[in-house]
Each structure stands twice: as C-alpha cells, then as structure tokens.
PDB file of C-alpha atoms in Angstrom:
ATOM      1  CA  UNK A  12       4.952 -18.389 -57.479  1.00  0.00           C
ATOM      2  CA  UNK A  13       4.622 -14.952 -55.929  1.00  0.00           C
ATOM      3  CA  UNK A  14       1.220 -14.093 -57.450  1.00  0.00           C
ATOM      4  CA  UNK A  15      -0.240 -17.411 -56.341  1.00  0.00           C
ATOM      5  CA  UNK A  16       1.205 -16.981 -52.827  1.00  0.00           C
ATOM      6  CA  UNK A  17      -0.524 -13.545 -52.601  1.00  0.00           C
ATOM      7  CA  UNK A  18      -3.815 -15.035 -53.662  1.00  0.00           C
ATOM      8  CA  UNK A  19      -4.061 -16.581 -50.243  1.00  0.00           C
ATOM      9  CA  UNK A  20      -5.824 -14.634 -47.377  1.00  0.00           C
ATOM     10  CA  UNK A  21      -2.660 -15.212 -45.276  1.00  0.00           C
ATOM     11  CA  UNK A  22       0.769 -14.501 -46.622  1.00  0.00           C
ATOM     12  CA  UNK A  23       3.116 -16.859 -44.870  1.00  0.00           C
ATOM     13  CA  UNK A  24       6.809 -16.171 -45.240  1.00  0.00           C
ATOM     14  CA  UNK A  25       9.010 -16.907 -42.158  1.00  0.00           C
ATOM     15  CA  UNK A  26      11.087 -13.685 -42.172  1.00  0.00           C
ATOM     16  CA  UNK A  27       9.267 -11.680 -39.501  1.00  0.00           C
ATOM     17  CA  UNK A  28       9.320  -7.923 -40.033  1.00  0.00           C
ATOM     18  CA  UNK A  29      12.682  -7.869 -41.889  1.00  0.00           C
ATOM     19  CA  UNK A  30      13.062  -5.374 -44.702  1.00  0.00           C
ATOM     20  CA  UNK A  31      13.554  -6.723 -48.259  1.00  0.00           C
ATOM     21  CA  UNK A  32      14.344  -5.167 -51.555  1.00  0.00           C
ATOM     22  CA  UNK A  33      11.669  -5.853 -54.162  1.00  0.00           C
ATOM     23  CA  UNK A  34      12.215  -5.816 -57.915  1.00  0.00           C
ATOM     24  CA  UNK A  35       9.766  -6.189 -60.809  1.00  0.00           C
ATOM     25  CA  UNK A  36      10.602  -8.934 -63.270  1.00  0.00           C
ATOM     26  CA  UNK A  37      10.321  -6.384 -66.067  1.00  0.00           C
ATOM     27  CA  UNK A  38      13.188  -4.404 -64.458  1.00  0.00           C
ATOM     28  CA  UNK A  39      15.303  -7.510 -64.227  1.00  0.00           C
ATOM     29  CA  UNK A  40      14.718  -8.089 -67.933  1.00  0.00           C
ATOM     30  CA  UNK A  41      15.593  -4.472 -68.751  1.00  0.00           C
ATOM     31  CA  UNK A  42      18.894  -4.793 -66.801  1.00  0.00           C
ATOM     32  CA  UNK A  43      19.694  -8.076 -68.635  1.00  0.00           C
ATOM     33  CA  UNK A  44      19.087  -6.530 -72.040  1.00  0.00           C
ATOM     34  CA  UNK A  45      21.286  -3.543 -71.125  1.00  0.00           C
ATOM     35  CA  UNK A  46      24.060  -5.898 -69.870  1.00  0.00           C
ATOM     36  CA  UNK A  47      23.951  -7.705 -73.202  1.00  0.00           C
ATOM     37  CA  UNK A  48      23.859  -4.560 -75.352  1.00  0.00           C
ATOM     38  CA  UNK A  49      26.309  -2.224 -73.580  1.00  0.00           C
ATOM     39  CA  UNK A  50      30.053  -2.804 -73.950  1.00  0.00           C
ATOM     40  CA  UNK A  51      30.785  -0.742 -70.848  1.00  0.00           C
ATOM     41  CA  UNK A  52      28.937  -3.343 -68.732  1.00  0.00           C
ATOM     42  CA  UNK A  53      31.020  -6.320 -69.988  1.00  0.00           C
ATOM     43  CA  UNK A  54      32.584  -7.972 -66.949  1.00  0.00           C
ATOM     44  CA  UNK A  55      30.467  -5.918 -64.519  1.00  0.00           C
ATOM     45  CA  UNK A  56      28.514  -7.573 -61.717  1.00  0.00           C
ATOM     46  CA  UNK A  57      25.171  -5.880 -61.454  1.00  0.00           C
ATOM     47  CA  UNK A  58      23.323  -6.268 -58.211  1.00  0.00           C
ATOM     48  CA  UNK A  59      19.937  -5.066 -59.425  1.00  0.00           C
ATOM     49  CA  UNK A  60      17.295  -4.337 -56.843  1.00  0.00           C
ATOM     50  CA  UNK A  61      14.096  -2.378 -56.688  1.00  0.00           C
ATOM     51  CA  UNK A  62      14.177   1.258 -55.651  1.00  0.00           C
ATOM     52  CA  UNK A  63      13.023   0.667 -52.015  1.00  0.00           C
ATOM     53  CA  UNK A  64      12.723  -1.742 -49.166  1.00  0.00           C
ATOM     54  CA  UNK A  65       9.545  -2.936 -47.606  1.00  0.00           C
ATOM     55  CA  UNK A  66       8.692  -5.602 -45.020  1.00  0.00           C
ATOM     56  CA  UNK A  67       6.236  -8.411 -45.704  1.00  0.00           C
ATOM     57  CA  UNK A  68       3.698  -6.857 -43.283  1.00  0.00           C
ATOM     58  CA  UNK A  69       3.908  -3.695 -45.426  1.00  0.00           C
ATOM     59  CA  UNK A  70       3.485  -5.794 -48.529  1.00  0.00           C
ATOM     60  CA  UNK A  71       0.469  -7.568 -47.144  1.00  0.00           C
ATOM     61  CA  UNK A  72      -1.090  -4.180 -46.298  1.00  0.00           C
ATOM     62  CA  UNK A  73      -0.397  -2.847 -49.806  1.00  0.00           C
ATOM     63  CA  UNK A  74      -1.935  -5.909 -51.367  1.00  0.00           C
ATOM     64  CA  UNK A  75      -5.007  -5.486 -49.122  1.00  0.00           C
ATOM     65  CA  UNK A  76      -5.452  -1.887 -50.233  1.00  0.00           C
ATOM     66  CA  UNK A  77      -4.941  -2.690 -53.920  1.00  0.00           C
ATOM     67  CA  UNK A  78      -7.258  -5.716 -54.012  1.00  0.00           C
ATOM     68  CA  UNK A  79      -9.822  -4.659 -51.430  1.00  0.00           C
ATOM     69  CA  UNK A  80      -9.272  -7.976 -49.657  1.00  0.00           C
ATOM     70  CA  UNK A  81      -7.799  -8.500 -46.198  1.00  0.00           C
ATOM     71  CA  UNK A  82      -4.426 -10.187 -46.606  1.00  0.00           C
ATOM     72  CA  UNK A  83      -2.827 -11.073 -43.284  1.00  0.00           C
ATOM     73  CA  UNK A  84       0.853 -11.740 -42.706  1.00  0.00           C
ATOM     74  CA  UNK A  85       2.256 -14.631 -40.728  1.00  0.00           C
ATOM     75  CA  UNK A  86       6.040 -14.304 -40.457  1.00  0.00           C
ATOM     76  CA  UNK A  87       6.498 -17.127 -37.993  1.00  0.00           C
ATOM     77  CA  UNK A  88       8.402 -20.351 -38.626  1.00  0.00           C
ATOM     78  CA  UNK A  89       5.678 -22.216 -36.767  1.00  0.00           C
ATOM     79  CA  UNK A  90       2.974 -21.046 -39.230  1.00  0.00           C
ATOM     80  CA  UNK A  91       5.139 -21.762 -42.246  1.00  0.00           C
ATOM     81  CA  UNK A  92       6.142 -25.189 -40.892  1.00  0.00           C
ATOM     82  CA  UNK A  93       2.480 -26.072 -40.252  1.00  0.00           C
ATOM     83  CA  UNK A  94       1.542 -24.940 -43.781  1.00  0.00           C
ATOM     84  CA  UNK A  95       4.241 -26.943 -45.448  1.00  0.00           C
ATOM     85  CA  UNK A  96       3.478 -29.997 -43.267  1.00  0.00           C
ATOM     86  CA  UNK A  97      -0.187 -29.811 -44.224  1.00  0.00           C
ATOM     87  CA  UNK A  98       0.877 -29.735 -47.866  1.00  0.00           C
ATOM     88  CA  UNK A  99       2.911 -32.937 -47.420  1.00  0.00           C
ATOM     89  CA  UNK A 100       6.424 -31.450 -47.436  1.00  0.00           C
ATOM     90  CA  UNK A 101       8.754 -33.772 -45.561  1.00  0.00           C
ATOM     91  CA  UNK A 102      10.084 -32.301 -42.279  1.00  0.00           C
ATOM     92  CA  UNK A 103      13.735 -32.448 -43.376  1.00  0.00           C
ATOM     93  CA  UNK A 104      12.852 -30.421 -46.491  1.00  0.00           C
ATOM     94  CA  UNK A 105      10.880 -27.922 -44.473  1.00  0.00           C
ATOM     95  CA  UNK A 106      13.857 -27.382 -42.139  1.00  0.00           C
ATOM     96  CA  UNK A 107      16.219 -26.876 -45.105  1.00  0.00           C
ATOM     97  CA  UNK A 108      13.788 -24.297 -46.542  1.00  0.00           C
ATOM     98  CA  UNK A 109      13.521 -22.557 -43.176  1.00  0.00           C
ATOM     99  CA  UNK A 110      17.328 -22.317 -42.970  1.00  0.00           C
ATOM    100  CA  UNK A 111      17.238 -20.355 -46.218  1.00  0.00           C
ATOM    101  CA  UNK A 112      14.596 -17.944 -44.911  1.00  0.00           C
ATOM    102  CA  UNK A 113      16.604 -17.449 -41.726  1.00  0.00           C
ATOM    103  CA  UNK A 114      19.565 -16.307 -43.835  1.00  0.00           C
ATOM    104  CA  UNK A 115      17.304 -14.025 -45.883  1.00  0.00           C
ATOM    105  CA  UNK A 116      15.780 -12.463 -42.761  1.00  0.00           C
ATOM    106  CA  UNK A 117      19.242 -11.973 -41.103  1.00  0.00           C
ATOM    107  CA  UNK A 118      20.678 -10.126 -44.118  1.00  0.00           C
ATOM    108  CA  UNK A 119      20.319  -6.338 -44.349  1.00  0.00           C
ATOM    109  CA  UNK A 120      18.849  -5.465 -47.709  1.00  0.00           C
ATOM    110  CA  UNK A 121      19.412  -2.072 -49.345  1.00  0.00           C
ATOM    111  CA  UNK A 122      18.506  -0.763 -52.760  1.00  0.00           C
ATOM    112  CA  UNK A 123      21.457  -0.435 -55.160  1.00  0.00           C
ATOM    113  CA  UNK A 124      21.950   2.089 -58.014  1.00  0.00           C
ATOM    114  CA  UNK A 125      22.773  -0.727 -60.506  1.00  0.00           C
ATOM    115  CA  UNK A 126      19.443  -0.912 -62.223  1.00  0.00           C
ATOM    116  CA  UNK A 127      19.441   2.792 -62.879  1.00  0.00           C
ATOM    117  CA  UNK A 128      23.044   2.691 -63.922  1.00  0.00           C
ATOM    118  CA  UNK A 129      22.348  -0.058 -66.446  1.00  0.00           C
ATOM    119  CA  UNK A 130      19.013   1.103 -67.803  1.00  0.00           C
ATOM    120  CA  UNK A 131      19.006   4.885 -67.206  1.00  0.00           C
ATOM    121  CA  UNK A 132      15.795   4.667 -65.209  1.00  0.00           C
ATOM    122  CA  UNK A 133      14.659   3.967 -61.684  1.00  0.00           C
ATOM    123  CA  UNK A 134      13.081   0.667 -60.918  1.00  0.00           C
ATOM    124  CA  UNK A 135       9.365   0.075 -60.481  1.00  0.00           C
ATOM    125  CA  UNK A 136       8.199   0.848 -56.976  1.00  0.00           C
ATOM    126  CA  UNK A 137       6.629  -2.242 -55.320  1.00  0.00           C
ATOM    127  CA  UNK A 138       3.335  -0.375 -54.821  1.00  0.00           C
ATOM    128  CA  UNK A 139       3.092   0.254 -58.554  1.00  0.00           C
ATOM    129  CA  UNK A 140       3.728  -3.446 -59.314  1.00  0.00           C
ATOM    130  CA  UNK A 141       1.104  -4.560 -56.805  1.00  0.00           C
ATOM    131  CA  UNK A 142      -1.474  -2.062 -58.120  1.00  0.00           C
ATOM    132  CA  UNK A 143      -0.797  -3.155 -61.694  1.00  0.00           C
ATOM    133  CA  UNK A 144      -1.158  -6.851 -60.800  1.00  0.00           C
ATOM    134  CA  UNK A 145      -4.427  -6.101 -59.005  1.00  0.00           C
ATOM    135  CA  UNK A 146      -5.780  -4.090 -61.964  1.00  0.00           C
ATOM    136  CA  UNK A 147      -4.848  -6.850 -64.380  1.00  0.00           C
ATOM    137  CA  UNK A 148      -6.704  -9.409 -62.206  1.00  0.00           C
ATOM    138  CA  UNK A 149      -3.595 -11.433 -61.535  1.00  0.00           C
ATOM    139  CA  UNK A 150      -4.759 -12.231 -58.014  1.00  0.00           C
ATOM    140  CA  UNK A 151      -8.267 -13.030 -59.151  1.00  0.00           C
ATOM    141  CA  UNK A 152     -10.553 -14.754 -56.603  1.00  0.00           C
ATOM    142  CA  UNK A 153      -9.049 -15.937 -53.377  1.00  0.00           C
ATOM    143  CA  UNK A 154      -7.898 -19.546 -53.706  1.00  0.00           C
ATOM    144  CA  UNK A 155      -6.818 -21.571 -50.677  1.00  0.00           C
ATOM    145  CA  UNK A 156      -3.725 -23.486 -51.855  1.00  0.00           C
ATOM    146  CA  UNK A 157      -2.863 -25.162 -48.585  1.00  0.00           C
ATOM    147  CA  UNK A 158      -4.606 -25.549 -45.234  1.00  0.00           C
ATOM    148  CA  UNK A 159      -2.861 -24.370 -42.058  1.00  0.00           C
TER     149      UNK A 159
END
C-alpha cells in the first residue's frame, strides 16, 4: 500500500516526472457519502480528485521534509523492473504492470471541482495528508521491503 511504499528510502514508481492528482481516502469517503445522501447527485458521475497536482519527485521531497528522512525517487522502468524481479514477480507480470504505469504517465491529470461540488469543501492538500501521516507515525522506522 501507499504508506508501506513510502516507508522505503527509495520511492520507485515508473512514471518519471509526470504530474498526478492526489486524493486523501477521507475525501473519497466524503464524496461517496454525499453521493448516497443527495438526490441531486443521483445518476451523476463524479470524478473526484485532490485539489492539486504533484509529481512523484515532489512527493518524495515532501515526505523527506515531513519525516526528516531522505526519500529518493526512482521513476525509471529499469529500477522498477529490477525491484519487482528481486521480489520474485514473473517478468510477464512485471511487463503488464509497467504497461499500466505507462498509461498513467502519459495521461494529463488535472484537479476537478467534483469533490467540492459533492461535499461543499475543498479536498485535503497532499502536503497536509503527508504531514498528518508523518505525525501519526504511519511511516514509522524505515523498512526495506524489497532489495533493488
């Protein structure tokens, strides 16, 4: 999961410097509750996102500042492939996973107003989520999950 991935000293996600929208799970839950409770949202398709975009290098830097640990970013397919291979993931599965990440990296991500429209409030900024997770000790001591 995301918190365990960030417990590593190297954040490996093969998307390069692409910008992503980030959303707090609490914001997703708030939108789901609103969609179930509000009759004006029946039949609506809500594309809920966080309020901003950030690249994985920016995320790694924010995690570093919040935790006081150096978290590096490796956005290469080679690094990700090596990490999965060292964890025993079969090559064909690795290539299928990489294809999904290529699609993610190629897509332009932009925040939408749907969360605020559904809930009446802006989403949680990624920095706030990261700082809260660090304060709550969710990243605890650094644990090496896979060699690479």
